JSON list of C-alpha atoms in Angstrom, two decimals:
[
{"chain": "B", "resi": 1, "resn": "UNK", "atom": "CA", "xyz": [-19.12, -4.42, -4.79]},
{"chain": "B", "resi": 2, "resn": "UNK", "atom": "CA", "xyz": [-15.77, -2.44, -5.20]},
{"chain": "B", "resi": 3, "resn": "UNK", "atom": "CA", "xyz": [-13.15, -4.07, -7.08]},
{"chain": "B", "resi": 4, "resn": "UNK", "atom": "CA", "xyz": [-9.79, -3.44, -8.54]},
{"chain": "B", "resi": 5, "resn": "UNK", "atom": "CA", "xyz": [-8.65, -5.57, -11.47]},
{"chain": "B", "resi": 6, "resn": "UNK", "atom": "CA", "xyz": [-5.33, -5.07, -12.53]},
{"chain": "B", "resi": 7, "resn": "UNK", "atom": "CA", "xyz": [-3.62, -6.62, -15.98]},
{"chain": "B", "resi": 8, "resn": "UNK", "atom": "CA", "xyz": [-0.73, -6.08, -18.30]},
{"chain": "B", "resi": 9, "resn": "UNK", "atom": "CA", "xyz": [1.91, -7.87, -16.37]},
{"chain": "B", "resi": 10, "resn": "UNK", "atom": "CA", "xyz": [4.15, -10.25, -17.85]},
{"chain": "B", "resi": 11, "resn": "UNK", "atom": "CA", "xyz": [7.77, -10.96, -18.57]},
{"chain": "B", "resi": 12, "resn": "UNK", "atom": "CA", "xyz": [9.92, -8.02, -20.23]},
{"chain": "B", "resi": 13, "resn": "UNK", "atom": "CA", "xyz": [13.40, -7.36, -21.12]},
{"chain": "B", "resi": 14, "resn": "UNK", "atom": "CA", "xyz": [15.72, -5.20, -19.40]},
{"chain": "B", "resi": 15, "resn": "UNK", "atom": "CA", "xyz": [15.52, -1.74, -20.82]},
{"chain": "B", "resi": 16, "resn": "UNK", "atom": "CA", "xyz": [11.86, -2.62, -22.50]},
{"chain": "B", "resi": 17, "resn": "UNK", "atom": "CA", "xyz": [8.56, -0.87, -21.85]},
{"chain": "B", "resi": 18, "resn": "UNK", "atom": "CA", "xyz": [4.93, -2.47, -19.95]},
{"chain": "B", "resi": 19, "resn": "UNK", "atom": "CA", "xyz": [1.97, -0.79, -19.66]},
{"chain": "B", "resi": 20, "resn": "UNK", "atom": "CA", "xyz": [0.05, -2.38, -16.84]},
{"chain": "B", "resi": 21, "resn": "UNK", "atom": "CA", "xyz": [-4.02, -1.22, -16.47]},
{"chain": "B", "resi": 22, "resn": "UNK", "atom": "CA", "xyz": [-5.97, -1.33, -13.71]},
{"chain": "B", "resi": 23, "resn": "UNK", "atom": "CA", "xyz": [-10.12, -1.72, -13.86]},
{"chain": "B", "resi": 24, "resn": "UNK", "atom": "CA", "xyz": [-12.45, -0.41, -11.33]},
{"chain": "B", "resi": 25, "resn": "UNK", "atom": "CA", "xyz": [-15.73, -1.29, -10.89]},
{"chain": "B", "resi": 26, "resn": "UNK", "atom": "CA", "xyz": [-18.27, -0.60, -7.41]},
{"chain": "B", "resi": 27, "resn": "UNK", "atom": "CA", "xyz": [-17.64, 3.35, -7.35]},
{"chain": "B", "resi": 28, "resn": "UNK", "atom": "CA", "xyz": [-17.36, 6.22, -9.08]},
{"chain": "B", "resi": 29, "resn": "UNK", "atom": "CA", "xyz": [-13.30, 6.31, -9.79]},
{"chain": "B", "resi": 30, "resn": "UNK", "atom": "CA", "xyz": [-13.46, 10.15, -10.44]},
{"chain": "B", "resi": 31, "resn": "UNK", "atom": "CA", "xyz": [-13.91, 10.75, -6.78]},
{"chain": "B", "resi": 32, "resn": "UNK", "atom": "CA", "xyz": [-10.59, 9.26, -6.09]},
{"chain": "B", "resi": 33, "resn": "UNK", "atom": "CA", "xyz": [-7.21, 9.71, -6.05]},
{"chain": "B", "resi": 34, "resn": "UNK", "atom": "CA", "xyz": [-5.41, 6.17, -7.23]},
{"chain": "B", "resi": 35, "resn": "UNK", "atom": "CA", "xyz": [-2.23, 5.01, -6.57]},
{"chain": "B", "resi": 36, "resn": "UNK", "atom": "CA", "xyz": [0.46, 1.77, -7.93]},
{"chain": "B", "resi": 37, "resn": "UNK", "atom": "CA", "xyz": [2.22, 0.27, -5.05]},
{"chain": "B", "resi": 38, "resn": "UNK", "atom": "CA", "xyz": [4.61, -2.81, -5.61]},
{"chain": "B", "resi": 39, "resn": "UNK", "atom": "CA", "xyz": [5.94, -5.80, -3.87]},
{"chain": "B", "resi": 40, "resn": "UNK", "atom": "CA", "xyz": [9.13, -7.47, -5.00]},
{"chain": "B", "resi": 41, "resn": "UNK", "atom": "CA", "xyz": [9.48, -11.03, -4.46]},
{"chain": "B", "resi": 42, "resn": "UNK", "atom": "CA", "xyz": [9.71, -11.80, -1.00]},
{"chain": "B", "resi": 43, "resn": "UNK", "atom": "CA", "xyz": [9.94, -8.43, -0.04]},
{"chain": "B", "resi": 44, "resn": "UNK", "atom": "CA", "xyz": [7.71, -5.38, 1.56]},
{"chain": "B", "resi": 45, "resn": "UNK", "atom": "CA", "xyz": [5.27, -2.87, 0.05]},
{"chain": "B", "resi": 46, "resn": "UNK", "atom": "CA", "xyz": [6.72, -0.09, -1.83]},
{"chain": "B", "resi": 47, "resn": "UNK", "atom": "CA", "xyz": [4.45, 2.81, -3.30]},
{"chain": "B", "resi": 48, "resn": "UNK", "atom": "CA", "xyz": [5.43, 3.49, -6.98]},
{"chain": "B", "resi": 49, "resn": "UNK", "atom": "CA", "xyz": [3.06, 6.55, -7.77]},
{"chain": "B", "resi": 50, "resn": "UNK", "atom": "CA", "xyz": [-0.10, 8.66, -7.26]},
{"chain": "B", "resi": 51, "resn": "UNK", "atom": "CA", "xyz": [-2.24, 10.39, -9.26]},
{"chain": "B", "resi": 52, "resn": "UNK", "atom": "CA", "xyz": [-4.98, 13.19, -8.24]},
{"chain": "B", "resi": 53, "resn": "UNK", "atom": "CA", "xyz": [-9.14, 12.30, -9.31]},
{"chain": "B", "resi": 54, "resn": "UNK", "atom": "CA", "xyz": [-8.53, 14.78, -12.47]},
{"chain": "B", "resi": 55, "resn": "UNK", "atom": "CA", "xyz": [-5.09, 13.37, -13.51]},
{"chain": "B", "resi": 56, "resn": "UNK", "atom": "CA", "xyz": [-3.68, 17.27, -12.84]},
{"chain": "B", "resi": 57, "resn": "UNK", "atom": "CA", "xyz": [-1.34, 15.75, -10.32]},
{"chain": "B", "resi": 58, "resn": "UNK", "atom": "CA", "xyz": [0.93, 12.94, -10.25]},
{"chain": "B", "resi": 59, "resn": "UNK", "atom": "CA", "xyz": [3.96, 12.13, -7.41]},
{"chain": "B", "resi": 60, "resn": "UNK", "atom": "CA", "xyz": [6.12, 9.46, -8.44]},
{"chain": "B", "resi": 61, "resn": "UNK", "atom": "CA", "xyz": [8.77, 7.25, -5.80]},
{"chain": "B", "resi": 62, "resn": "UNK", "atom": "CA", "xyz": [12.33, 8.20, -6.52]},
{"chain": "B", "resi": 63, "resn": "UNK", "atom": "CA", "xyz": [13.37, 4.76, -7.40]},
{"chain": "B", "resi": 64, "resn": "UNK", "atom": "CA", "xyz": [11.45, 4.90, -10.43]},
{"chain": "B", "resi": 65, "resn": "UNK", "atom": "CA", "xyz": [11.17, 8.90, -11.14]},
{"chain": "B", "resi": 66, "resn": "UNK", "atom": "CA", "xyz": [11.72, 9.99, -15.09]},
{"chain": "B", "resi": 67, "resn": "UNK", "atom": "CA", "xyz": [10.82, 6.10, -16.18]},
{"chain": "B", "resi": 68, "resn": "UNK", "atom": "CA", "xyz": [7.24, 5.96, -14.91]},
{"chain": "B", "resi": 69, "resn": "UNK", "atom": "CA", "xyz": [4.02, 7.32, -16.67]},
{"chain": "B", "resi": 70, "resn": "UNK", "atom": "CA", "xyz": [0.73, 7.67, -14.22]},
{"chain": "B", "resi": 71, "resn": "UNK", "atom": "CA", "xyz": [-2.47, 8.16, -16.43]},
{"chain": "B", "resi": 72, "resn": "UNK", "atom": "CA", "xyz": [-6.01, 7.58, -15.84]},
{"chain": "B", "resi": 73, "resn": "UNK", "atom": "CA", "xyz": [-9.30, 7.59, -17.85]},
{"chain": "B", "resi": 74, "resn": "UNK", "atom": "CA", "xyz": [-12.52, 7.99, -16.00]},
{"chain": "B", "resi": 75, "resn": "UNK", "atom": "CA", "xyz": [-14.43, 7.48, -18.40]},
{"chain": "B", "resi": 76, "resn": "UNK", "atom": "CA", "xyz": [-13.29, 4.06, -18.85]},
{"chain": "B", "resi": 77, "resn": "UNK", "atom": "CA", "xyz": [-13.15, 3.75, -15.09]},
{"chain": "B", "resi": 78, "resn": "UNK", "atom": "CA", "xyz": [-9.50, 2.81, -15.60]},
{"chain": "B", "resi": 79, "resn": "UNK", "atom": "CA", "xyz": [-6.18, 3.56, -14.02]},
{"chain": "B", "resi": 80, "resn": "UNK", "atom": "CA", "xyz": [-2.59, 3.09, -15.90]},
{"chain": "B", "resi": 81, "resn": "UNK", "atom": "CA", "xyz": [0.63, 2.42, -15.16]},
{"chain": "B", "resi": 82, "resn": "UNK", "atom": "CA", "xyz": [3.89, 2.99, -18.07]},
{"chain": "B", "resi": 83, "resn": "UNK", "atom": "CA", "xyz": [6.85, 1.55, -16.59]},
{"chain": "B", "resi": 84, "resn": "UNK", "atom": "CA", "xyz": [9.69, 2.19, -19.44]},
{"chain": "B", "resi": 85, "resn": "UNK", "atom": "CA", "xyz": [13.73, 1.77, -19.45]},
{"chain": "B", "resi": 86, "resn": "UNK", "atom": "CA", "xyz": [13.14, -1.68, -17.06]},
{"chain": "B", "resi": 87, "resn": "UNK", "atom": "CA", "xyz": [15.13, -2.68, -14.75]},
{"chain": "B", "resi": 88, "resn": "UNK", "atom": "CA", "xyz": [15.51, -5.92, -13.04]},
{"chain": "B", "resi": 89, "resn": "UNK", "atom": "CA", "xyz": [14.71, -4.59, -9.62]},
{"chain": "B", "resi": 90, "resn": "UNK", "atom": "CA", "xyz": [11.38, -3.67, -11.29]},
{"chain": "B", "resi": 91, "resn": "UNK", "atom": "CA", "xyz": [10.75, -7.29, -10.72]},
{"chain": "B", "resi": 92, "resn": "UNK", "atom": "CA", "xyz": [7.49, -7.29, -8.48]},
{"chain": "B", "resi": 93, "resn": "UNK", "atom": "CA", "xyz": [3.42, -7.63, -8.32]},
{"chain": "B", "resi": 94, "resn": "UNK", "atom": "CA", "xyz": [2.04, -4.45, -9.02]},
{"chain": "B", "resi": 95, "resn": "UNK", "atom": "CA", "xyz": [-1.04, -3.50, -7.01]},
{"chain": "B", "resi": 96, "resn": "UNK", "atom": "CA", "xyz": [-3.60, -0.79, -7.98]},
{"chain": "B", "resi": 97, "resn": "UNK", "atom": "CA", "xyz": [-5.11, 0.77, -4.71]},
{"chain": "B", "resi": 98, "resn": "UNK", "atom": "CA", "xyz": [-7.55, 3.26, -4.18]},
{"chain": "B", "resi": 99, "resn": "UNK", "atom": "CA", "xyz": [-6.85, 6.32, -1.47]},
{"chain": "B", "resi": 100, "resn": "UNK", "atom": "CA", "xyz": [-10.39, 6.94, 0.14]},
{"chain": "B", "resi": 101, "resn": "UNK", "atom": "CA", "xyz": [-11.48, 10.60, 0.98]},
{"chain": "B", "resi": 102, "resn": "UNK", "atom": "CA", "xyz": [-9.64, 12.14, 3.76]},
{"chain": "B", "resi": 103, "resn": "UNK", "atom": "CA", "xyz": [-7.19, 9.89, 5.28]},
{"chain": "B", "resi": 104, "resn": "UNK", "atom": "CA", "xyz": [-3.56, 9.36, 3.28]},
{"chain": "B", "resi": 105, "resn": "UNK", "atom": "CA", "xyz": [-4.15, 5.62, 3.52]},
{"chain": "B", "resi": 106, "resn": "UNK", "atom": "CA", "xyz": [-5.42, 3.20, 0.73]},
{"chain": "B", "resi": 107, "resn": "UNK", "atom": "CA", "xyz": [-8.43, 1.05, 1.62]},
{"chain": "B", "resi": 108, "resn": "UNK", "atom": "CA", "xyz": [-9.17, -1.07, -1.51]},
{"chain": "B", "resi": 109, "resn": "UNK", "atom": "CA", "xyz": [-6.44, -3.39, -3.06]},
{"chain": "B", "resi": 110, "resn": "UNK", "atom": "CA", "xyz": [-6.60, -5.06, -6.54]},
{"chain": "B", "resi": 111, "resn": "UNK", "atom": "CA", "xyz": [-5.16, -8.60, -6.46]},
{"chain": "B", "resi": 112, "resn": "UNK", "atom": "CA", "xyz": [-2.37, -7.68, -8.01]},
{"chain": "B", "resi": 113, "resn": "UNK", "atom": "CA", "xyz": [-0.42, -7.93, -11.85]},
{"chain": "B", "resi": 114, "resn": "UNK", "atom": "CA", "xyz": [3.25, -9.70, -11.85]},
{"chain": "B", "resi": 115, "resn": "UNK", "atom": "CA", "xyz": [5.75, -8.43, -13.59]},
{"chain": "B", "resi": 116, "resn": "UNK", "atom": "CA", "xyz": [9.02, -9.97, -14.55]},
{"chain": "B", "resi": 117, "resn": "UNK", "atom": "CA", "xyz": [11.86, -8.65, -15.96]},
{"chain": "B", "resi": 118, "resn": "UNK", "atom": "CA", "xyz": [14.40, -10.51, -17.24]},
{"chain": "B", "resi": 119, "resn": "UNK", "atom": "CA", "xyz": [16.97, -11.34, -20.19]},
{"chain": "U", "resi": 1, "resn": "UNK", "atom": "CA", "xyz": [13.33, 10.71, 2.75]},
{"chain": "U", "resi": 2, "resn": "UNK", "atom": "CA", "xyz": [10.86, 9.77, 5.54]},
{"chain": "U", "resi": 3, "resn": "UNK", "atom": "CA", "xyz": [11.47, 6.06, 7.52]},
{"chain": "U", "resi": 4, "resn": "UNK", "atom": "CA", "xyz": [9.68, 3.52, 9.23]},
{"chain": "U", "resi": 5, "resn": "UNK", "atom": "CA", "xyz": [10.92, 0.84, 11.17]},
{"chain": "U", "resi": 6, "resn": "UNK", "atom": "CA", "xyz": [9.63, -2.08, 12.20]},
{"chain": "U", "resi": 7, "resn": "UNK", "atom": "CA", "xyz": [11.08, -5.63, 14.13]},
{"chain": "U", "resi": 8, "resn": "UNK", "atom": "CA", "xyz": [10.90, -8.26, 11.58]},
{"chain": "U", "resi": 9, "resn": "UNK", "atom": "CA", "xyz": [9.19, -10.62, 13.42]},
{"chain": "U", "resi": 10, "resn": "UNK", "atom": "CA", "xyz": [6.52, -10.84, 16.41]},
{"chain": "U", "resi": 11, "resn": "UNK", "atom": "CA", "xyz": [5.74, -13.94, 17.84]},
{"chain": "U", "resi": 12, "resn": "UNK", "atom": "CA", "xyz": [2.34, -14.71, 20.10]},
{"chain": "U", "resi": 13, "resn": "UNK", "atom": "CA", "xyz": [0.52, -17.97, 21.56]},
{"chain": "U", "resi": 14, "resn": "UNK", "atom": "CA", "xyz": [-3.21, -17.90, 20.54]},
{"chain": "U", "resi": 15, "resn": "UNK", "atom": "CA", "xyz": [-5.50, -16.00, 22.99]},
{"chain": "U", "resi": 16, "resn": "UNK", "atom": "CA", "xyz": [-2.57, -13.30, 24.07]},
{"chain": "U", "resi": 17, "resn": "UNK", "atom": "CA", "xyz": [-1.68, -10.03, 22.86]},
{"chain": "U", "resi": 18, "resn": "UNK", "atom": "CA", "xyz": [0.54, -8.86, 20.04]},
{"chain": "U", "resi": 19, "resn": "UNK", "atom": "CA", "xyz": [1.96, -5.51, 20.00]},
{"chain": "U", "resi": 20, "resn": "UNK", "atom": "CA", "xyz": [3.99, -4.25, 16.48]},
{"chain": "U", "resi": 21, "resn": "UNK", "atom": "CA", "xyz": [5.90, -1.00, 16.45]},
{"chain": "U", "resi": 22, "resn": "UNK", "atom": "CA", "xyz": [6.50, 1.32, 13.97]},
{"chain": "U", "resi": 23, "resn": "UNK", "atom": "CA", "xyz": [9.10, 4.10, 14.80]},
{"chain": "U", "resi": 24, "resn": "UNK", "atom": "CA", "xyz": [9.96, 7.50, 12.92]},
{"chain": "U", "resi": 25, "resn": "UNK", "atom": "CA", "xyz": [11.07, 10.57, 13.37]},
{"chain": "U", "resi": 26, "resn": "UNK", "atom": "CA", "xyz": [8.12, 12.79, 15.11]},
{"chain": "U", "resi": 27, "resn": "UNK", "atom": "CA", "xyz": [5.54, 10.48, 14.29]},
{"chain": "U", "resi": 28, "resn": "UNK", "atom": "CA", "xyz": [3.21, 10.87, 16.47]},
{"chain": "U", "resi": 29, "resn": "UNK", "atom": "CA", "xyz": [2.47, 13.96, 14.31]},
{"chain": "U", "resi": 30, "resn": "UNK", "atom": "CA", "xyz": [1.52, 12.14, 11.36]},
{"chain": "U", "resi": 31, "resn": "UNK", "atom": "CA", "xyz": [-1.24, 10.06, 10.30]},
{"chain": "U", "resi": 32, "resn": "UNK", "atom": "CA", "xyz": [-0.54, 6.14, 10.67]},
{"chain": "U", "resi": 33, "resn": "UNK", "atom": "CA", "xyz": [-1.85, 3.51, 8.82]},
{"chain": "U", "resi": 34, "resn": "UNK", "atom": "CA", "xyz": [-1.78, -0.73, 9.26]},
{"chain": "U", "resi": 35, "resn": "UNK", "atom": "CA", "xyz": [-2.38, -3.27, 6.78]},
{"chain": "U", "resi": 36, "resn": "UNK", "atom": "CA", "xyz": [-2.55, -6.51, 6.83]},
{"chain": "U", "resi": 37, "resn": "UNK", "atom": "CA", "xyz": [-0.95, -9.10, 4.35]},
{"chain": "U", "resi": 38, "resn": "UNK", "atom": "CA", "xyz": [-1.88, -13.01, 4.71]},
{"chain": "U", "resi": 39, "resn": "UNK", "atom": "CA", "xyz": [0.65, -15.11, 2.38]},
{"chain": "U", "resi": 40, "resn": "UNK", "atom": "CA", "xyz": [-0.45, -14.94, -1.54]},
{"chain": "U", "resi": 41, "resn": "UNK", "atom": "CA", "xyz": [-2.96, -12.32, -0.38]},
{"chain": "U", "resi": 42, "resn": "UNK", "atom": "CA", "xyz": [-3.43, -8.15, -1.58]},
{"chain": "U", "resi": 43, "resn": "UNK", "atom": "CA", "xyz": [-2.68, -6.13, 1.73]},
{"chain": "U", "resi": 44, "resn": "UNK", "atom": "CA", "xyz": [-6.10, -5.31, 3.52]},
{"chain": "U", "resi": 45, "resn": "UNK", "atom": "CA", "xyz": [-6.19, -1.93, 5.90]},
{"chain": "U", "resi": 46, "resn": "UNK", "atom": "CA", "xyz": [-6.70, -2.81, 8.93]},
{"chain": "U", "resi": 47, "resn": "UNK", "atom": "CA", "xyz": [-6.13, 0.23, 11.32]},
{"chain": "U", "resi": 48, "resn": "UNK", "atom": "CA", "xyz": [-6.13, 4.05, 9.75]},
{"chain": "U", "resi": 49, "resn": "UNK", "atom": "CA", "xyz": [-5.49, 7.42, 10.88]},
{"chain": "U", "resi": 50, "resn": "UNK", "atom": "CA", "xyz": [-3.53, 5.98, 14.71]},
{"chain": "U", "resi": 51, "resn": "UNK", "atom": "CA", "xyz": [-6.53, 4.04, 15.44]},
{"chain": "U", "resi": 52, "resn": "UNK", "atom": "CA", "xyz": [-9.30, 3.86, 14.08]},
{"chain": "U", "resi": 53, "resn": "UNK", "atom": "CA", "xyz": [-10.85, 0.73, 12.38]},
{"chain": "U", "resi": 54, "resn": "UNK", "atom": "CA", "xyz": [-12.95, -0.15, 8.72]},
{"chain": "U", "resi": 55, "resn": "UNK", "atom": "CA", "xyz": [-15.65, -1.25, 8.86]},
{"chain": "U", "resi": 56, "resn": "UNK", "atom": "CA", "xyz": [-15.61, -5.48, 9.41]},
{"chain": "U", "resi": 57, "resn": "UNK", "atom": "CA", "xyz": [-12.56, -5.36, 11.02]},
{"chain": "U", "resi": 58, "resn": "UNK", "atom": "CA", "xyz": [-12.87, -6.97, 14.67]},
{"chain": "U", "resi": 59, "resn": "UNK", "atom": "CA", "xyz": [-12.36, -4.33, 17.39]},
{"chain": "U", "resi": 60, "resn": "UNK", "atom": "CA", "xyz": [-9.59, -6.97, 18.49]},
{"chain": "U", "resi": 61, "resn": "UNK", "atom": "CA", "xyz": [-7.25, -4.55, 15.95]},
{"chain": "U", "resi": 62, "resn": "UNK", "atom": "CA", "xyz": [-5.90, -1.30, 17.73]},
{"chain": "U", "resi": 63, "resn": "UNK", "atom": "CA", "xyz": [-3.84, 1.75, 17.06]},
{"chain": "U", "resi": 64, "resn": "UNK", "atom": "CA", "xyz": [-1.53, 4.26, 19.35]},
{"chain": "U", "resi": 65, "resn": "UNK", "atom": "CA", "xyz": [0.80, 7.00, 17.94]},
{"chain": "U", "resi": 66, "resn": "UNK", "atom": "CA", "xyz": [2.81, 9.39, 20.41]},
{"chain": "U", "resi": 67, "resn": "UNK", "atom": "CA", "xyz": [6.26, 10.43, 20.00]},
{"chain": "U", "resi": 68, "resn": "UNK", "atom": "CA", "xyz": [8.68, 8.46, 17.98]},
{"chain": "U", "resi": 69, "resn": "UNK", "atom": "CA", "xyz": [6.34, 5.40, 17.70]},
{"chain": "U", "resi": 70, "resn": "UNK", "atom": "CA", "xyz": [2.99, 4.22, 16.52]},
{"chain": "U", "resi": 71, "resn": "UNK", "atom": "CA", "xyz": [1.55, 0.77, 17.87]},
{"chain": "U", "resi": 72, "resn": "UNK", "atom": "CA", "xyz": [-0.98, -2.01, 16.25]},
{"chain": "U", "resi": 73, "resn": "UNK", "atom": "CA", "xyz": [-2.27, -3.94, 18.63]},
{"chain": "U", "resi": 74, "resn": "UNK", "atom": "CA", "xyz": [-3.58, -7.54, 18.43]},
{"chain": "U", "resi": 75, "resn": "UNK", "atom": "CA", "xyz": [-5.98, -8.22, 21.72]},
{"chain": "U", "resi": 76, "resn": "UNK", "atom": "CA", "xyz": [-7.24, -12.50, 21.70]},
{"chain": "U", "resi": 77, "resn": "UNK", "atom": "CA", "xyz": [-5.05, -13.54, 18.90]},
{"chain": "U", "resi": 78, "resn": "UNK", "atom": "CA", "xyz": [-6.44, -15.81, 16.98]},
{"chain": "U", "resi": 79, "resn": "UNK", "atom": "CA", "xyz": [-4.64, -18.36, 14.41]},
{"chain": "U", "resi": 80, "resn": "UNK", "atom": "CA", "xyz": [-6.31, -16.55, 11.24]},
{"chain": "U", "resi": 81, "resn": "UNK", "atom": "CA", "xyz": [-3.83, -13.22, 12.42]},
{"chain": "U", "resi": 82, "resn": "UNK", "atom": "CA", "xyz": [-0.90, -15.00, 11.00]},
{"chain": "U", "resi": 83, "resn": "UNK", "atom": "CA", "xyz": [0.31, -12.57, 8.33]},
{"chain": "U", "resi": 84, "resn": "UNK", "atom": "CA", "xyz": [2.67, -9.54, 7.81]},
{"chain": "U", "resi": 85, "resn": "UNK", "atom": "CA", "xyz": [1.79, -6.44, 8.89]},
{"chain": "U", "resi": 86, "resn": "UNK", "atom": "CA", "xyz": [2.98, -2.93, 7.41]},
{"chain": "U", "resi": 87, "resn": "UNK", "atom": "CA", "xyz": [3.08, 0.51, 8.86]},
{"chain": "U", "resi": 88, "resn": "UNK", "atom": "CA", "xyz": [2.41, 3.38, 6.47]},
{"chain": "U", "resi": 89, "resn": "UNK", "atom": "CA", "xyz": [2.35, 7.33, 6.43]},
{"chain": "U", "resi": 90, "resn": "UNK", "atom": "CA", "xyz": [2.02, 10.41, 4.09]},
{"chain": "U", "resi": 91, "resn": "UNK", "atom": "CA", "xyz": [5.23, 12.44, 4.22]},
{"chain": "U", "resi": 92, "resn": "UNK", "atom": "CA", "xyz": [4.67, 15.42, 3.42]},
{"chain": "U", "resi": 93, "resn": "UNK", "atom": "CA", "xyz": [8.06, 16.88, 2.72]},
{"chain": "U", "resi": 94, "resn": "UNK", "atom": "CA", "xyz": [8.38, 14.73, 0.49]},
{"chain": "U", "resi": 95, "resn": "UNK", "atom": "CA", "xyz": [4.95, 14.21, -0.93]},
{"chain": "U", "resi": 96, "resn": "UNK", "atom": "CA", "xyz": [5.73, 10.70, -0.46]},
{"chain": "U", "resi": 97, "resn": "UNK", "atom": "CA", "xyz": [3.20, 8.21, 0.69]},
{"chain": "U", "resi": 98, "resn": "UNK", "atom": "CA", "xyz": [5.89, 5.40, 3.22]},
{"chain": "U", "resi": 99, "resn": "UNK", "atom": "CA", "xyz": [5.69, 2.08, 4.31]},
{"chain": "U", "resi": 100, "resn": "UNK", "atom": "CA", "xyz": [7.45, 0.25, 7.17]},
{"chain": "U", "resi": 101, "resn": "UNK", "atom": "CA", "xyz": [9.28, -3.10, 6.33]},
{"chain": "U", "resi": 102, "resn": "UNK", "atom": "CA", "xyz": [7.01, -5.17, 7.57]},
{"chain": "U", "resi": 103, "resn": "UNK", "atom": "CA", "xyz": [6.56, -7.71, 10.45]},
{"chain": "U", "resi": 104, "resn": "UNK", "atom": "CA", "xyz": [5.32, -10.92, 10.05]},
{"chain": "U", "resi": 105, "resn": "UNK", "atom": "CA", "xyz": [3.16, -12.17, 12.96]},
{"chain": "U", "resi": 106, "resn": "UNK", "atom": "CA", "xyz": [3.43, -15.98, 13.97]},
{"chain": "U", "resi": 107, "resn": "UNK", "atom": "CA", "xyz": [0.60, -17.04, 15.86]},
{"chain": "U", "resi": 108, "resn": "UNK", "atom": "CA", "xyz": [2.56, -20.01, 18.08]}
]
């Protein structure tokens, strides 16, 4: 069965650093490129970052460009996410997603971390 | 940077057809991509690449894109369609995967 599990999230200080990880299982992550994509609090989807199946490549949304960190280990079977100099608008549940081969869509979710920053 | 819009909300009585809209600029010549997001739930895709469908997704889920706008359609809606629904594209100016805002579908 493919699955995403993500974990790391929690409450952090503005200006304070989370790494959030992300655990597949079900496939073979290496023949994937992975992606973050967030959801503030009653709010829509909003893709964070990308990373290609060797970790060569990485694109990164503007809102969080120079304070973001993409990484992967395939080994592990496990995707990353460093999220440092926080900012309250960070605020949201992180979602791991996996891009399938081909189309620029993503058609597995993980159920999601929370993050919450606050003083 | 590349945007989608969407109408906030979409209302439909059970057994009738919804129809969401996404609009952009040129469009049509991009791929388009729907998900579906039930309350407290991970997005699922529902509709990829204009229109076609995963697999175990009822064929009651369709996709258009021409022009300025793609459409999801919703044929015999059904009370378990209540959710939001989001639009989504690769721009590649940009490099920038984008989603739309989102519409949430009442089912009445």
């Amino acid at each position: 069965q493919v699955q995403l599990v993500e974990s790391g999230g929690g409450v952090a200080q503005p200006g304070g650093s989370l790494r959030l990880s992300c655990a597949a299982s079900g496939f073979t992550l290496s023949d994937h490129t992975m992606h973050w994509v967030r959801q503030a609090p009653g709010k829509g989807l909003e893709w964070v970052a990308g990373i290609s199946w060797d970790g060569k490549n990485q694109h990164e949304a503007d809102s969080v460009k120079g304070r973001l960190t993409i990484s992967r280990d395939n080994s592990k079977n496990t995707l990353y996410l460093e999220l440092n100099s926080l900012r309250l608008e960070d605020t949201a549940i992180y979602y791991c997603a996996r891009a399938p081969s081909g189309p620029y869509c993503f058609d597995t979710w993980g159920q999601g971390t929370m993050v919450t920053v606050s003083s | 940077s590349y945007v989608l819009t969407q109408p906030p909300s979409v209302s439909v009585a059970p057994g009738q057809t919804a129809t969401i809209s996404c609009g952009g600029d040129k469009i049509g010549s991009k791929g388009v991509h729907w998900y579906q997001q039930e309350a407290g739930q991970a997005p699922v895709l529902v509709v990829y690449d204009d229109s076609d469908r995963p697999s175990g997704i009822p064929d009651r889920f369709s996709g258009s894109n021409s022009g300025n706008t793609a459409t999801l359609t919703i044929s015999r809606v059904e009370a378990e369609d209540e959710a939001d629904y989001y639009c989504q594209v690769w721009d590649s100016d940009s490099d920038h995967w984008v989603f739309g805002g989102g519409t949430k579908v009442t089912v009445l």
